[in-house]
Each structure stands twice: as structure tokens, then as C-alpha cells.
């Protein structure tokens, strides 16, 4: 059975600004500090539907580097939504749907993740929930909201 992470965050920032961060690899590195380190990410910001990105991760920055693969199944800039299918580092599949929708003067970002890590699904889901909550703190800093 897959583990599910569903987290929503409200921001007093434009949906376009939050969407831009969601697609920026440099921002990803900063937002993931303490949860995962990346090696070999592309230098360019942005994602395109059909992209396949292969790089390495070190969970918590402490465990050995392991291969990781992300396939962008959907990237819709107009709807501010992407769907990725990821695998590696002990994860069989990590299907991540991210949406950013305008709300009032700001916006809401929703991350919905379905995780299959075999026998490690439960602890992987807990670690993922922690990571997505922590990313909110860094995202607010990057947006100038703190």
C-alpha cells in the first residue's frame, strides 16, 4: 500500500512567484537542506513536460550518494501544476503532484505525493512529510516573507 503525503501551504505572494520557485533547481537545493542533498542536478531552472532528469541524492546529507530519476509526466505553466514520477534511493515510485493556485491576495501550494518504498514505505512517508513541511520555511525566506 502506498504512503500518502498531502500538504497545503498559504503564501502572501503571487502564484507566479511561488510557481517559479517550484520549478527552480537552485531553490530546491535550498528548500531541501537538512533533508536531502543533490549532486548532478541540471544548471538550468525550469521543467518541461517529458523531461527525464537523472542525478544523485544523499538522504539527510549523511547517507551514501544514490542514483535518482525524475520523469516530468506533466508540466502545465498556465495551470501552475506539475506531475512527476520519481524513483531511486530505495524508492520504487514517488508520484508528486504540485499545484499553485491564486487565493485572495496570495496563493496556495499543494503537494500530493504517493510513495511506494516497499517495506520502507511508512518511514519514507514520515521523512517525506517532514521534508515538505520544512521546505515551507525556506520557501517563505526565498519569497521574502520572513
Tab-separated table of C-alpha atoms in Angstrom:
chain	number	residue	atom	x	y	z
A	1	UNK	CA	0.000	0.000	0.000
A	2	UNK	CA	1.314	3.443	-0.939
A	3	UNK	CA	2.084	6.092	1.627
A	4	UNK	CA	0.392	9.437	1.070
A	5	UNK	CA	1.663	12.915	1.877
A	6	UNK	CA	-0.783	15.760	1.292
A	7	UNK	CA	0.333	19.197	2.450
A	8	UNK	CA	-1.023	22.666	1.678
A	9	UNK	CA	0.669	25.994	2.393
A	10	UNK	CA	-0.707	29.529	2.025
A	11	UNK	CA	1.579	32.352	0.876
A	12	UNK	CA	1.185	36.120	0.777
A	13	UNK	CA	2.944	36.094	-2.595
A	14	UNK	CA	1.844	35.836	-6.190
A	15	UNK	CA	1.074	32.403	-7.583
A	16	UNK	CA	3.600	33.116	-10.354
A	17	UNK	CA	6.391	33.727	-7.825
A	18	UNK	CA	5.626	30.528	-5.918
A	19	UNK	CA	5.343	28.547	-9.186
A	20	UNK	CA	8.734	29.875	-10.314
A	21	UNK	CA	10.323	28.558	-7.110
A	22	UNK	CA	8.628	25.176	-7.579
A	23	UNK	CA	10.456	24.773	-10.902
A	24	UNK	CA	13.862	26.148	-9.821
A	25	UNK	CA	16.599	23.610	-9.009
A	26	UNK	CA	18.658	26.137	-7.011
A	27	UNK	CA	15.595	26.818	-4.857
A	28	UNK	CA	15.033	23.058	-4.476
A	29	UNK	CA	18.552	22.654	-3.089
A	30	UNK	CA	17.969	25.423	-0.546
A	31	UNK	CA	14.492	24.213	0.417
A	32	UNK	CA	15.704	20.634	0.932
A	33	UNK	CA	18.671	21.472	3.175
A	34	UNK	CA	18.751	19.077	6.116
A	35	UNK	CA	16.510	16.553	4.361
A	36	UNK	CA	18.414	15.634	1.204
A	37	UNK	CA	21.496	16.756	-0.719
A	38	UNK	CA	21.646	16.689	-4.512
A	39	UNK	CA	24.538	16.077	-6.898
A	40	UNK	CA	24.331	16.439	-10.654
A	41	UNK	CA	21.136	18.498	-10.978
A	42	UNK	CA	20.903	20.492	-14.221
A	43	UNK	CA	22.173	24.069	-14.097
A	44	UNK	CA	19.049	25.441	-15.734
A	45	UNK	CA	15.915	26.449	-13.892
A	46	UNK	CA	12.612	25.185	-15.146
A	47	UNK	CA	10.929	21.966	-16.042
A	48	UNK	CA	9.369	20.794	-19.262
A	49	UNK	CA	6.859	18.026	-19.790
A	50	UNK	CA	8.712	14.884	-20.862
A	51	UNK	CA	11.984	15.826	-19.150
A	52	UNK	CA	13.895	12.931	-17.612
A	53	UNK	CA	16.363	14.144	-15.017
A	54	UNK	CA	18.942	11.766	-13.539
A	55	UNK	CA	21.147	12.799	-10.636
A	56	UNK	CA	22.252	11.561	-7.217
A	57	UNK	CA	20.856	12.135	-3.741
A	58	UNK	CA	22.218	11.739	-0.244
A	59	UNK	CA	19.323	11.365	2.213
A	60	UNK	CA	19.813	13.797	5.107
A	61	UNK	CA	23.229	14.582	3.587
A	62	UNK	CA	24.604	11.712	5.671
A	63	UNK	CA	23.846	8.540	3.730
A	64	UNK	CA	25.842	7.430	0.677
A	65	UNK	CA	25.095	9.019	-2.690
A	66	UNK	CA	22.486	7.068	-4.630
A	67	UNK	CA	21.085	7.411	-8.160
A	68	UNK	CA	17.708	9.104	-8.523
A	69	UNK	CA	15.468	9.626	-11.557
A	70	UNK	CA	12.647	12.119	-12.138
A	71	UNK	CA	10.336	11.976	-15.145
A	72	UNK	CA	8.113	15.003	-15.666
A	73	UNK	CA	4.791	13.471	-16.717
A	74	UNK	CA	3.008	16.813	-16.837
A	75	UNK	CA	4.138	20.436	-16.651
A	76	UNK	CA	1.385	22.987	-17.180
A	77	UNK	CA	2.599	26.556	-16.696
A	78	UNK	CA	-0.866	28.034	-17.310
A	79	UNK	CA	-2.426	25.873	-14.587
A	80	UNK	CA	0.746	26.047	-12.423
A	81	UNK	CA	0.790	22.275	-12.000
A	82	UNK	CA	3.296	19.503	-12.446
A	83	UNK	CA	3.229	15.761	-12.005
A	84	UNK	CA	6.489	13.870	-11.630
A	85	UNK	CA	7.249	10.176	-11.330
A	86	UNK	CA	10.412	9.591	-9.345
A	87	UNK	CA	12.456	6.582	-8.279
A	88	UNK	CA	15.767	5.713	-6.680
A	89	UNK	CA	17.444	5.734	-3.278
A	90	UNK	CA	15.249	2.840	-2.117
A	91	UNK	CA	12.059	4.338	-3.535
A	92	UNK	CA	10.180	2.245	-6.105
A	93	UNK	CA	7.896	5.133	-7.028
A	94	UNK	CA	7.270	8.654	-5.771
A	95	UNK	CA	4.475	10.323	-7.699
A	96	UNK	CA	4.411	14.030	-6.862
A	97	UNK	CA	1.635	16.381	-7.942
A	98	UNK	CA	2.291	20.041	-7.153
A	99	UNK	CA	-0.224	22.806	-7.802
A	100	UNK	CA	-0.157	26.532	-7.097
A	101	UNK	CA	-3.481	28.376	-7.201
A	102	UNK	CA	-4.210	32.070	-6.582
A	103	UNK	CA	-6.216	32.756	-3.429
A	104	UNK	CA	-7.177	36.279	-2.455
A	105	UNK	CA	-4.039	38.432	-2.384
A	106	UNK	CA	-1.779	35.362	-2.290
A	107	UNK	CA	-1.827	31.730	-3.253
A	108	UNK	CA	-1.950	28.157	-2.013
A	109	UNK	CA	0.582	25.480	-2.903
A	110	UNK	CA	-0.499	21.855	-2.613
A	111	UNK	CA	1.889	18.924	-2.651
A	112	UNK	CA	0.317	15.480	-3.037
A	113	UNK	CA	2.770	12.580	-3.022
A	114	UNK	CA	2.125	8.849	-3.368
A	115	UNK	CA	5.098	6.783	-2.207
A	116	UNK	CA	5.973	3.112	-2.685
A	117	UNK	CA	9.215	2.152	-0.988
A	118	UNK	CA	8.316	-1.462	-0.270
A	119	UNK	CA	8.892	-2.373	3.367
A	120	UNK	CA	10.279	1.146	3.937
A	121	UNK	CA	7.134	2.944	2.738
A	122	UNK	CA	5.979	4.005	6.208
A	123	UNK	CA	9.300	5.547	7.384
A	124	UNK	CA	9.891	7.060	3.928
A	125	UNK	CA	6.447	8.678	4.067
A	126	UNK	CA	7.219	10.142	7.505
A	127	UNK	CA	10.525	11.545	6.228
A	128	UNK	CA	8.758	12.982	3.158
A	129	UNK	CA	6.114	14.681	5.315
A	130	UNK	CA	8.886	16.250	7.406
A	131	UNK	CA	10.756	17.380	4.279
A	132	UNK	CA	7.717	19.057	2.678
A	133	UNK	CA	6.883	20.864	5.926
A	134	UNK	CA	10.473	22.090	6.265
A	135	UNK	CA	10.520	23.314	2.661
A	136	UNK	CA	7.795	25.789	3.619
A	137	UNK	CA	10.180	27.630	5.965
A	138	UNK	CA	12.843	28.033	3.267
A	139	UNK	CA	10.237	28.913	0.617
A	140	UNK	CA	8.945	31.767	2.794
A	141	UNK	CA	12.508	33.037	3.192
A	142	UNK	CA	13.129	32.838	-0.584
A	143	UNK	CA	9.884	34.746	-1.188
A	144	UNK	CA	10.912	37.447	1.307
A	145	UNK	CA	8.002	36.631	3.623
A	146	UNK	CA	10.049	36.170	6.809
